[in-house]
Amino acid sequence: MGRQETLELLWGLRAAPKRGPKAAFGVADVAAAAVEIADSDGVGAVSMEQVAARLGYTKMSLYRYVDSKAALLAVMIELAIGEPPDLSRVRGGWRGQARRWCELMWQTWDRHPWVPHATVGERPVGPNEVGWSVAALTTFTDIGLSRGDTVDAVALLSGHLRNTYAVTAAGSQPWTDQVRPDEELRDVMARTGVSYPSLDQVVAGRPLSADRRSFGLERILDGIELHLQREGVGASV
Amino acid sequence: MGRQETLELLWGLRAAPKRGPKAAFGVADVAAAAVEIADSDGVGAVSMEQVAARLGYTKMSLYRYVDSKAALLAVMIELAIGEPPDLSRVRGGWRGQARRWCELMWQTWDRHPWVPHATVGERPVGPNEVGWSVAALTTFTDIGLSRGDTVDAVALLSGHLRNTYAVTAAGSQPWTDQVRPDEELRDVMARTGVSYPSLDQVVAGRPLSADRRSFGLERILDGIELHLQREGVGASV
DNA sequence: AGTTTGTGTGTCCTACGGATACTGTATCCG
DNA sequence: CGGATACAGTATCCGTAGGACACACAAACT
């Protein structure tokens, strides 16, 4: 029910029962079923009833394995993101590793588009998620950053990545229904007579390039590199 | 019910009724009551019933003014963030203006800590929110960025700000209950025998400084400035 | 006047997360 | 070997949610 129990579940610290009937299924099955639902119908479609129905059992049987909906979400995330990558052999220095980390995370999200949304905020994290964070952390270790700045660099990078995903991977957005939301907004703004020069300037002309992924990332990496140079320590490669 | 109606509500395009009884209250009252609830008990405590109870009316009467819960959320956000600032007289060039924009946004969020969480994802936006975006957009206009990069810079900045808020403003987090979550995690990891060098390295020693706001922001601004210099256009001040 | 249009209420429905009590089953201990 | 024990899956019930619908009443226009 609490964070404690969920954490123990995530980290495999639950003692296996010795007596009683054999379990017909387990946490892994629950998580798998839930992830399938989330992948196809969105995370909003994941309910205890739906998951149980997919497994062929009743809703309440799930509570034998996942103490709560929050715990279910947690094991879903663990299953979805999977084992963290090993970046130690990636070439291109810390910049190359950071880029690779983003690529891999992105690919994972492409398979499970609900994950970036589900991983906001404070919550119990499992070994896979910690592993991913550590992979990023290792990338920024021993390049000349202070301890605090290292943590901040990881937060900066991963946060940016999550922000960009929802916007850029617009294909997974549910507004396939004829009207684009920015068009609607433009129409309404025109009707109210509101106009902003800087906005018009941006909107005018040819539509913007679809590849809007690299700018933010490269700016962040540039900023970190510049910081290293100013601190007088960093070896860029 | 749809985005269209919500947009018209937000932008004041609803025609005022000519006949019928006088309305005992209005959208403004609904939004105000809802914001009060969210401020004190969190956005999760905002339900139609609760808002109606605070106003002294029944739940269903609210639907006369806000087509849905999503629309209620939208007007709440508009009320909470308020009128956008005018940064044109802020000194320090675009960097100073960007910093100021972040400060002001941060202050707003301190008054309404649920806002950063509520403003993720695609949704109908009102004039205040557009105004805030435009203020940031104007800051990055005519400093040497391409149209696309200008938009990306705003997204980078505002996204980073929202990411940092939830982490840094931990005072508003609901884990006042004796145990700190990172302690719990450390304990569980110790019990499983898992250990990561780069993680240990960061955790070891004195606790990190509480001021973790500036690093990411300054790295982003540095990255943008470096980009301007490389493009050969930017006037830094 | 009466019609039209709008306001706030009461009732009902569906879906959700979850508590509790129960029946049945596998294992351990005497 | 047989009862006690611990566990598995089910059935029932509850509170809270968002929201549809139909009503009784009130103000304005004709």
Coordinates of C-alpha atoms (C1' of nucleotides) in Angstrom, one line a residue:
Chain A
M1 CA 0.0 0.0 0.0
G2 CA 2.7 2.4 0.9
R3 CA 5.9 3.4 -0.9
Q4 CA 7.9 0.9 1.2
E5 CA 6.0 -2.1 0.1
T6 CA 6.1 -1.0 -3.5
L7 CA 9.8 -0.5 -3.3
E8 CA 10.3 -4.0 -2.0
L9 CA 8.2 -5.4 -4.7
L10 CA 10.1 -3.5 -7.4
W11 CA 13.5 -4.6 -6.0
G12 CA 12.5 -8.3 -5.6
L13 CA 12.5 -8.3 -1.9
R14 CA 9.2 -10.1 -1.4
A15 CA 9.7 -13.5 0.2
A16 CA 8.1 -16.2 -1.9
P17 CA 5.3 -17.9 -0.1
K18 CA 5.9 -21.4 1.2
R19 CA 2.5 -22.8 1.8
G20 CA -0.8 -22.4 0.1
P21 CA -1.9 -23.1 -3.4
K22 CA 0.2 -22.5 -6.4
A23 CA -0.3 -19.0 -7.9
A24 CA -1.9 -19.1 -11.3
F25 CA 0.0 -16.0 -12.3
G26 CA 2.3 -13.4 -11.0
V27 CA 3.5 -9.8 -11.0
A28 CA 5.2 -10.3 -14.3
D29 CA 2.0 -11.3 -16.0
V30 CA 0.1 -8.4 -14.4
A31 CA 2.7 -6.0 -15.6
A32 CA 2.8 -7.4 -19.0
A33 CA -0.9 -7.3 -19.5
A34 CA -1.1 -3.7 -18.2
V35 CA 1.8 -2.6 -20.5
E36 CA 0.0 -4.1 -23.5
I37 CA -3.1 -2.2 -22.7
A38 CA -1.2 1.0 -22.2
D39 CA 0.7 0.5 -25.4
S40 CA -2.4 0.1 -27.5
D41 CA -5.1 2.1 -25.7
G42 CA -3.1 4.6 -23.6
V43 CA -2.3 4.6 -20.0
G44 CA -5.7 6.0 -19.2
A45 CA -7.2 2.7 -20.3
V46 CA -5.3 0.8 -17.7
S47 CA -7.7 -0.1 -14.9
M48 CA -7.7 -3.1 -12.6
E49 CA -10.7 -4.5 -14.3
Q50 CA -9.2 -4.2 -17.7
V51 CA -6.0 -5.8 -16.7
A52 CA -7.7 -8.6 -14.9
A53 CA -10.0 -9.2 -17.8
R54 CA -7.0 -9.5 -20.1
L55 CA -5.5 -12.1 -17.8
G56 CA -8.8 -13.9 -17.4
Y57 CA -9.1 -13.3 -13.7
T58 CA -11.1 -11.1 -11.5
K59 CA -10.1 -7.6 -10.5
M60 CA -9.5 -8.3 -6.9
S61 CA -7.0 -11.1 -7.6
L62 CA -4.6 -8.5 -8.8
Y63 CA -4.3 -7.0 -5.4
R64 CA -2.6 -10.2 -4.3
Y65 CA 0.4 -9.1 -6.4
V66 CA 0.3 -5.3 -6.7
D67 CA -0.7 -3.5 -3.6
S68 CA -2.3 -0.6 -5.4
K69 CA -2.8 1.1 -8.7
A70 CA 0.3 3.1 -8.0
A71 CA 2.3 -0.1 -7.5
L72 CA 0.9 -1.4 -10.8
L73 CA 2.1 1.7 -12.5
A74 CA 5.5 1.3 -11.0
V75 CA 6.0 -2.3 -12.2
M76 CA 4.6 -1.3 -15.6
I77 CA 7.3 1.4 -15.9
E78 CA 10.0 -1.1 -14.8
L79 CA 8.9 -3.5 -17.5
A80 CA 8.5 -0.9 -20.1
I81 CA 11.9 0.8 -19.9
G82 CA 13.7 -2.5 -19.5
E83 CA 17.4 -3.0 -18.6
P84 CA 19.6 0.1 -18.8
P85 CA 22.2 0.3 -21.5
D86 CA 25.9 0.1 -21.1
L87 CA 27.4 3.2 -22.6
S88 CA 31.0 2.5 -21.5
R89 CA 32.0 1.5 -25.1
V90 CA 30.2 4.3 -26.8
R91 CA 32.7 6.6 -28.6
G92 CA 32.6 10.4 -28.8
G93 CA 33.4 11.1 -25.2
W94 CA 30.7 12.3 -22.8
R95 CA 28.9 14.1 -25.5
G96 CA 28.6 11.0 -27.6
Q97 CA 27.5 9.0 -24.7
A98 CA 24.9 11.6 -23.7
R99 CA 23.5 11.6 -27.2
R100 CA 23.4 7.9 -27.3
W101 CA 21.6 7.7 -24.0
C102 CA 19.0 10.1 -25.4
E103 CA 18.6 8.0 -28.5
L104 CA 18.1 4.8 -26.6
M105 CA 15.7 6.4 -24.2
W106 CA 13.8 7.8 -27.2
Q107 CA 13.6 4.4 -28.8
T108 CA 12.2 2.9 -25.6
W109 CA 9.6 5.6 -25.4
D110 CA 8.6 5.0 -29.0
R111 CA 7.7 1.5 -28.0
H112 CA 5.8 2.8 -24.9
P113 CA 4.7 6.3 -25.5
W114 CA 3.0 6.6 -22.1
V115 CA 6.2 6.2 -20.2
P116 CA 7.4 9.8 -20.3
H117 CA 4.1 11.0 -19.0
A118 CA 4.0 8.3 -16.3
T119 CA 7.4 9.1 -14.9
V120 CA 6.9 12.6 -13.7
G121 CA 7.0 13.4 -10.1
E122 CA 8.2 11.7 -7.0
R123 CA 7.4 8.0 -6.7
P124 CA 9.0 4.7 -5.9
V125 CA 11.6 3.7 -8.6
G126 CA 12.8 0.3 -9.5
P127 CA 16.2 -1.1 -10.4
N128 CA 15.8 -0.5 -14.2
E129 CA 14.9 3.1 -13.7
V130 CA 17.8 3.6 -11.3
G131 CA 20.0 1.9 -13.8
W132 CA 19.1 4.3 -16.6
S133 CA 19.7 7.2 -14.3
V134 CA 23.0 5.8 -13.3
A135 CA 24.0 5.3 -16.9
A136 CA 23.5 9.0 -17.5
L137 CA 25.2 9.8 -14.2
T138 CA 28.2 7.8 -15.2
T139 CA 28.4 9.7 -18.4
F140 CA 28.9 12.9 -16.6
T141 CA 31.2 11.6 -13.9
D142 CA 34.9 12.5 -13.9
I143 CA 34.6 15.0 -16.7
G144 CA 35.2 17.9 -14.3
L145 CA 31.8 18.7 -12.8
S146 CA 31.2 19.1 -9.1
R147 CA 29.0 16.5 -7.4
G148 CA 26.0 18.8 -7.4
D149 CA 26.5 19.9 -11.0
T150 CA 26.7 16.3 -12.1
V151 CA 23.3 15.5 -10.6
D152 CA 22.0 18.7 -12.1
A153 CA 23.4 17.8 -15.5
V154 CA 21.6 14.5 -15.5
A155 CA 18.3 16.1 -14.4
L156 CA 18.7 18.8 -17.1
L157 CA 19.3 16.2 -19.8
S158 CA 16.6 13.7 -18.9
G159 CA 14.1 16.4 -18.1
H160 CA 14.7 18.1 -21.5
L161 CA 14.3 14.8 -23.2
R162 CA 11.0 14.1 -21.6
N163 CA 9.7 17.6 -22.5
T164 CA 10.7 17.3 -26.1
Y165 CA 9.2 13.8 -26.5
A166 CA 5.6 14.7 -26.0
V167 CA 5.9 17.6 -28.4
T168 CA 8.0 16.0 -31.1
A169 CA 6.5 12.6 -31.2
A170 CA 3.2 14.1 -32.2
G171 CA 2.2 11.0 -34.0
S172 CA 1.2 9.4 -30.8
Q173 CA -1.0 12.4 -29.9
P174 CA -4.8 11.7 -30.0
W175 CA -5.7 14.7 -32.1
T176 CA -5.9 12.8 -35.4
D177 CA -9.4 14.1 -35.6
Q178 CA -9.3 16.5 -38.6
V179 CA -8.5 19.8 -36.8
R180 CA -5.0 20.7 -35.6
P181 CA -5.0 22.4 -32.3
D182 CA -2.7 25.2 -33.3
E183 CA -5.1 26.0 -36.1
E184 CA -8.0 26.2 -33.7
L185 CA -6.0 28.5 -31.5
R186 CA -5.0 30.8 -34.3
D187 CA -8.6 31.0 -35.4
V188 CA -9.8 31.9 -31.9
M189 CA -7.1 34.5 -31.5
A190 CA -8.0 36.0 -34.8
R191 CA -11.6 36.3 -33.7
T192 CA -10.7 38.1 -30.5
G193 CA -8.4 40.5 -32.4
V194 CA -5.4 39.6 -30.4
S195 CA -2.1 39.7 -32.2
Y196 CA 1.5 39.5 -31.0
P197 CA 4.3 40.7 -33.3
S198 CA 6.9 38.1 -32.1
L199 CA 4.3 35.4 -32.5
D200 CA 3.3 36.4 -36.0
Q201 CA 7.0 36.6 -36.9
V202 CA 7.5 33.0 -35.9
V203 CA 4.3 31.7 -37.5
A204 CA 4.7 33.5 -40.8
G205 CA 6.3 31.8 -43.7
R206 CA 7.0 28.2 -44.5
P207 CA 6.1 25.6 -41.8
L208 CA 9.0 24.8 -39.5
S209 CA 11.2 21.8 -40.0
A210 CA 9.9 18.7 -38.4
D211 CA 13.2 17.9 -36.8
R212 CA 13.1 19.9 -33.6
R213 CA 14.9 17.4 -31.5
S214 CA 18.5 18.4 -31.7
F215 CA 18.5 22.1 -30.9
G216 CA 17.8 21.8 -27.2
L217 CA 20.0 18.9 -26.7
E218 CA 23.0 20.4 -28.4
R219 CA 22.5 23.7 -26.6
I220 CA 22.5 21.8 -23.3
L221 CA 25.7 19.9 -24.2
D222 CA 27.3 23.1 -25.4
G223 CA 26.4 24.8 -22.2
I224 CA 27.9 22.1 -20.1
E225 CA 31.1 22.0 -22.3
L226 CA 31.5 25.7 -22.0
H227 CA 31.1 25.4 -18.2
L228 CA 33.9 22.8 -18.1
Q229 CA 36.2 25.0 -20.1
R230 CA 35.5 27.9 -17.8
E231 CA 36.2 25.8 -14.8
G232 CA 39.4 24.8 -16.5
V233 CA 39.1 21.1 -16.1
G234 CA 37.0 19.5 -18.8
A235 CA 38.5 17.4 -21.6
S236 CA 35.8 17.7 -24.2
V237 CA 36.5 14.4 -26.0
Chain B
M1 CA -17.3 19.6 -24.2
G2 CA -14.7 19.7 -26.9
R3 CA -11.6 21.8 -27.2
Q4 CA -13.4 24.3 -29.4
E5 CA -15.9 25.2 -26.8
T6 CA -13.3 25.4 -24.1
L7 CA -11.1 27.7 -26.2
E8 CA -14.1 30.0 -26.8
L9 CA -14.7 30.1 -23.1
L10 CA -11.1 30.9 -22.3
W11 CA -10.9 33.7 -24.8
G12 CA -14.2 35.2 -23.8
L13 CA -16.0 34.4 -27.0
R14 CA -19.2 33.2 -25.3
A15 CA -22.1 35.4 -26.1
A16 CA -23.8 36.6 -22.9
P17 CA -27.4 35.3 -22.5
K18 CA -30.1 37.8 -23.1
R19 CA -33.1 36.1 -21.6
G20 CA -33.7 33.9 -18.7
P21 CA -33.0 34.4 -15.0
K22 CA -29.9 36.2 -13.8
A23 CA -27.0 33.9 -13.1
A24 CA -26.2 33.6 -9.4
F25 CA -22.5 33.1 -10.2
G26 CA -20.2 32.7 -13.1
V27 CA -17.1 31.1 -14.5
A28 CA -14.9 33.5 -12.5
D29 CA -16.4 32.2 -9.2
V30 CA -16.1 28.6 -10.2
A31 CA -12.4 29.1 -11.2
A32 CA -11.7 31.0 -8.0
A33 CA -13.2 28.3 -5.8
A34 CA -11.4 25.6 -7.6
V35 CA -8.1 27.4 -7.4
E36 CA -8.5 27.9 -3.7
I37 CA -9.1 24.2 -3.3
A38 CA -6.1 23.3 -5.4
D39 CA -3.9 25.7 -3.5
S40 CA -4.7 24.3 -0.1
D41 CA -5.5 20.6 -0.7
G42 CA -3.8 19.9 -4.1
V43 CA -5.2 19.6 -7.5
G44 CA -6.3 16.1 -6.8
A45 CA -8.8 17.4 -4.3
V46 CA -10.6 19.5 -7.0
S47 CA -13.8 17.7 -7.9
M48 CA -17.0 19.1 -9.2
E49 CA -18.7 18.3 -6.0
Q50 CA -16.0 20.0 -3.9
V51 CA -16.0 23.1 -6.0
A52 CA -19.8 23.3 -5.9
A53 CA -19.9 22.8 -2.2
R54 CA -17.5 25.6 -1.7
L55 CA -19.7 27.9 -3.8
G56 CA -22.9 26.7 -2.0
Y57 CA -24.5 25.2 -5.1
T58 CA -24.9 21.7 -6.5
K59 CA -22.4 19.9 -8.7
M60 CA -24.5 20.0 -11.8
S61 CA -24.9 23.7 -11.8
L62 CA -21.2 24.1 -12.6
Y63 CA -21.7 22.4 -15.9
R64 CA -23.7 25.5 -16.9
Y65 CA -20.4 27.4 -17.0
V66 CA -17.5 24.9 -17.6
D67 CA -18.4 22.3 -20.1
S68 CA -16.3 19.6 -18.4
K69 CA -13.6 18.9 -15.9
A70 CA -11.0 19.6 -18.4
A71 CA -12.5 23.0 -19.1
L72 CA -12.5 23.7 -15.4
L73 CA -8.8 22.9 -15.3
A74 CA -8.2 25.2 -18.1
V75 CA -9.9 28.2 -16.5
M76 CA -8.1 27.4 -13.2
I77 CA -4.8 27.6 -15.0
E78 CA -5.7 30.9 -16.6
L79 CA -6.7 32.4 -13.3
A80 CA -3.7 31.0 -11.5
I81 CA -1.0 32.2 -13.8
G82 CA -2.6 35.6 -14.3
E83 CA -1.6 38.3 -16.6
P84 CA 1.8 37.9 -18.3
P85 CA 4.6 40.2 -17.4
D86 CA 6.1 43.0 -19.6
L87 CA 9.8 42.3 -19.9
S88 CA 10.6 45.0 -22.3
R89 CA 12.1 47.3 -19.6
V90 CA 14.2 44.5 -18.0
R91 CA 17.8 45.2 -18.3
G92 CA 20.6 42.7 -19.0
G93 CA 19.7 41.9 -22.6
W94 CA 18.0 38.7 -23.5
R95 CA 19.8 36.8 -20.8
G96 CA 18.5 39.1 -18.1
Q97 CA 15.0 39.0 -19.5
A98 CA 15.0 35.2 -19.7
R99 CA 16.2 35.1 -16.1
R100 CA 13.5 37.5 -15.0
W101 CA 10.9 35.5 -16.9
C102 CA 11.9 32.4 -14.9
E103 CA 11.8 34.3 -11.7
L104 CA 8.3 35.6 -12.2
M105 CA 7.1 32.2 -13.4
W106 CA 8.6 30.7 -10.3
Q107 CA 6.9 33.1 -8.0
T108 CA 3.6 32.4 -9.7
W109 CA 4.1 28.7 -9.2
D110 CA 5.0 29.3 -5.5
R111 CA 1.5 30.7 -5.1
H112 CA 0.0 27.8 -7.0
P113 CA 2.2 24.8 -6.8
W114 CA -0.1 22.6 -8.8
V115 CA 0.2 24.6 -11.9
P116 CA 3.5 23.2 -13.3
H117 CA 2.0 19.7 -13.0
A118 CA -1.3 20.7 -14.6
T119 CA 0.2 22.4 -17.6
V120 CA 1.9 19.4 -19.2
G121 CA 0.7 18.1 -22.4
E122 CA -1.4 19.3 -25.3
R123 CA -4.6 21.2 -24.2
P124 CA -6.6 24.3 -24.9
V125 CA -4.7 27.4 -23.7
G126 CA -6.0 30.7 -22.8
P127 CA -4.9 34.3 -23.3
N128 CA -2.8 34.5 -20.1
E129 CA -0.9 31.4 -20.9
V130 CA -0.3 32.5 -24.5
G131 CA 0.8 35.8 -23.1
W132 CA 3.4 34.2 -20.9
S133 CA 4.7 32.2 -23.9
V134 CA 4.8 35.3 -26.0
A135 CA 6.8 37.1 -23.4
A136 CA 9.4 34.4 -23.5
L137 CA 9.2 34.3 -27.3
T138 CA 9.7 38.1 -27.5
T139 CA 12.8 37.8 -25.4
F140 CA 14.4 35.4 -27.9
T141 CA 13.3 37.4 -31.0
D142 CA 15.8 39.4 -33.0
I143 CA 18.8 38.2 -31.3
G144 CA 20.0 36.1 -34.2
L145 CA 18.1 32.8 -33.9
S146 CA 16.2 31.3 -36.8
R147 CA 12.5 31.0 -36.5
G148 CA 12.6 27.4 -35.5
D149 CA 15.4 27.8 -33.0
T150 CA 13.5 30.7 -31.4
V151 CA 10.5 28.4 -30.7
D152 CA 12.8 25.7 -29.5
A153 CA 14.6 28.0 -27.2
V154 CA 11.4 29.0 -25.5
A155 CA 10.4 25.3 -25.2
L156 CA 13.8 24.5 -23.8
L157 CA 13.6 27.2 -21.2
S158 CA 10.1 26.7 -20.1
G159 CA 10.4 23.0 -20.0
H160 CA 13.5 23.1 -18.0
L161 CA 11.8 25.5 -15.6
R162 CA 8.9 23.2 -15.0
N163 CA 11.1 20.2 -14.5
T164 CA 13.2 21.9 -11.9
Y165 CA 10.3 23.3 -10.0
A166 CA 8.9 20.0 -8.9
V167 CA 12.3 18.8 -7.7
T168 CA 13.5 22.0 -6.1
A169 CA 10.4 23.2 -4.4
A170 CA 10.3 20.1 -2.3
G171 CA 8.6 22.0 0.5
S172 CA 5.3 21.5 -1.3
Q173 CA 5.8 17.8 -1.6
P174 CA 3.5 15.7 0.5
W175 CA 6.2 13.5 2.0
T176 CA 6.4 15.3 5.2
D177 CA 5.7 11.9 6.8
Q178 CA 8.9 11.1 8.7
V179 CA 10.8 9.1 6.0
R180 CA 12.6 10.7 3.1
P181 CA 12.1 8.8 -0.1
D182 CA 15.7 8.8 -1.1
E183 CA 16.6 7.3 2.3
E184 CA 14.0 4.5 1.6
L185 CA 15.6 3.9 -1.7
R186 CA 19.1 3.8 -0.3
D187 CA 18.0 1.3 2.3
V188 CA 16.3 -1.0 -0.2
M189 CA 19.3 -0.8 -2.6
A190 CA 21.6 -1.7 0.3
R191 CA 19.4 -4.7 1.1
T192 CA 19.6 -6.0 -2.4
G193 CA 23.3 -5.5 -2.5
V194 CA 23.2 -3.3 -5.5
S195 CA 25.8 -0.6 -5.7
Y196 CA 26.9 1.8 -8.4
P197 CA 30.2 3.6 -8.2
S198 CA 29.1 6.8 -9.9
L199 CA 26.1 6.9 -7.6
D200 CA 28.1 6.4 -4.5
Q201 CA 30.5 9.0 -5.6
V202 CA 27.7 11.5 -5.8
V203 CA 26.0 10.6 -2.6
A204 CA 29.1 10.4 -0.5
G205 CA 30.2 13.4 1.5
R206 CA 28.3 16.5 2.6
P207 CA 24.7 16.9 1.5
L208 CA 24.5 18.9 -1.7
S209 CA 23.7 22.6 -1.6
A210 CA 20.0 23.3 -1.6
D211 CA 20.3 25.9 -4.4
R212 CA 20.0 23.7 -7.5
R213 CA 18.1 26.2 -9.5
S214 CA 20.8 28.1 -11.4
F215 CA 22.9 25.4 -13.0
G216 CA 20.5 24.2 -15.6
L217 CA 19.3 27.6 -16.5
E218 CA 22.7 29.1 -16.9
R219 CA 23.9 26.1 -19.0
I220 CA 20.9 26.6 -21.3
L221 CA 21.6 30.3 -21.6
D222 CA 25.3 29.6 -22.2
G223 CA 24.5 27.1 -24.8
I224 CA 22.2 29.5 -26.6
E225 CA 24.8 32.3 -26.4
L226 CA 27.5 30.1 -27.8
H227 CA 25.2 29.1 -30.6
L228 CA 24.7 32.8 -31.4
Q229 CA 28.4 33.5 -31.5
R230 CA 29.0 30.5 -33.8
E231 CA 26.3 31.7 -36.1
G232 CA 28.0 35.1 -36.0
V233 CA 25.0 37.2 -35.3
G234 CA 24.3 37.4 -31.6
A235 CA 24.7 40.5 -29.5
S236 CA 25.1 39.0 -26.1
V237 CA 24.0 42.0 -24.1
Chain C
dA1 C1' -50.5 37.9 -21.5
dG2 C1' -47.7 33.8 -23.4
dT3 C1' -43.6 32.0 -25.4
dT4 C1' -38.8 31.5 -25.4
dT5 C1' -34.7 31.0 -23.3
dG6 C1' -32.0 30.3 -19.6
dT7 C1' -30.9 28.7 -14.3
dG8 C1' -30.2 25.6 -10.7
dT9 C1' -31.7 21.0 -8.7
dG10 C1' -32.6 16.0 -8.3
dT11 C1' -32.1 11.6 -10.0
dC12 C1' -29.7 8.2 -12.4
dC13 C1' -25.8 5.8 -14.7
dT14 C1' -21.1 4.1 -15.5
dA15 C1' -16.4 3.4 -14.2
dC16 C1' -13.0 3.5 -11.0
dG17 C1' -10.0 2.0 -6.7
dG18 C1' -10.4 -0.6 -2.8
dA19 C1' -12.0 -3.2 1.8
dT20 C1' -13.8 -7.4 3.6
dA21 C1' -15.4 -11.8 4.0
dC22 C1' -15.5 -16.2 2.0
dT23 C1' -14.3 -20.9 -0.4
dG24 C1' -11.0 -23.8 -1.8
dT25 C1' -6.1 -25.6 -1.9
dA26 C1' -1.4 -26.7 -1.0
dT27 C1' 2.0 -27.4 2.5
dC28 C1' 3.9 -28.2 7.2
dC29 C1' 3.7 -30.2 11.9
dG30 C1' 2.4 -33.3 15.2
Chain D
dC1 C1' -2.2 -39.5 8.3
dG2 C1' -5.0 -35.5 9.8
dG3 C1' -5.7 -31.2 11.4
dA4 C1' -3.8 -26.4 11.6
dT5 C1' -2.0 -22.9 8.8
dA6 C1' -1.1 -19.9 5.1
dC7 C1' -2.1 -18.7 0.8
dA8 C1' -5.1 -18.2 -3.9
dG9 C1' -8.8 -16.4 -6.4
dT10 C1' -13.8 -14.8 -6.0
dA11 C1' -18.1 -12.3 -4.8
dT12 C1' -20.1 -8.6 -2.7
dC13 C1' -20.2 -4.0 -1.1
dC14 C1' -18.9 0.9 -0.6
dG15 C1' -17.4 5.7 -1.6
dT16 C1' -16.1 8.9 -5.1
dA17 C1' -15.7 10.3 -9.6
dG18 C1' -17.6 12.6 -14.1
dG19 C1' -21.5 13.3 -16.5
dA20 C1' -26.4 12.7 -19.0
dC21 C1' -31.1 13.9 -18.5
dA22 C1' -35.4 15.8 -17.2
dC23 C1' -37.5 18.9 -14.3
dA24 C1' -39.4 23.4 -11.9
dC25 C1' -38.7 28.0 -11.8
dA26 C1' -37.4 32.8 -13.5
dA27 C1' -36.4 36.6 -16.6
dA28 C1' -36.9 38.8 -21.0
dC29 C1' -39.0 39.4 -25.7
dT30 C1' -43.3 39.4 -28.7

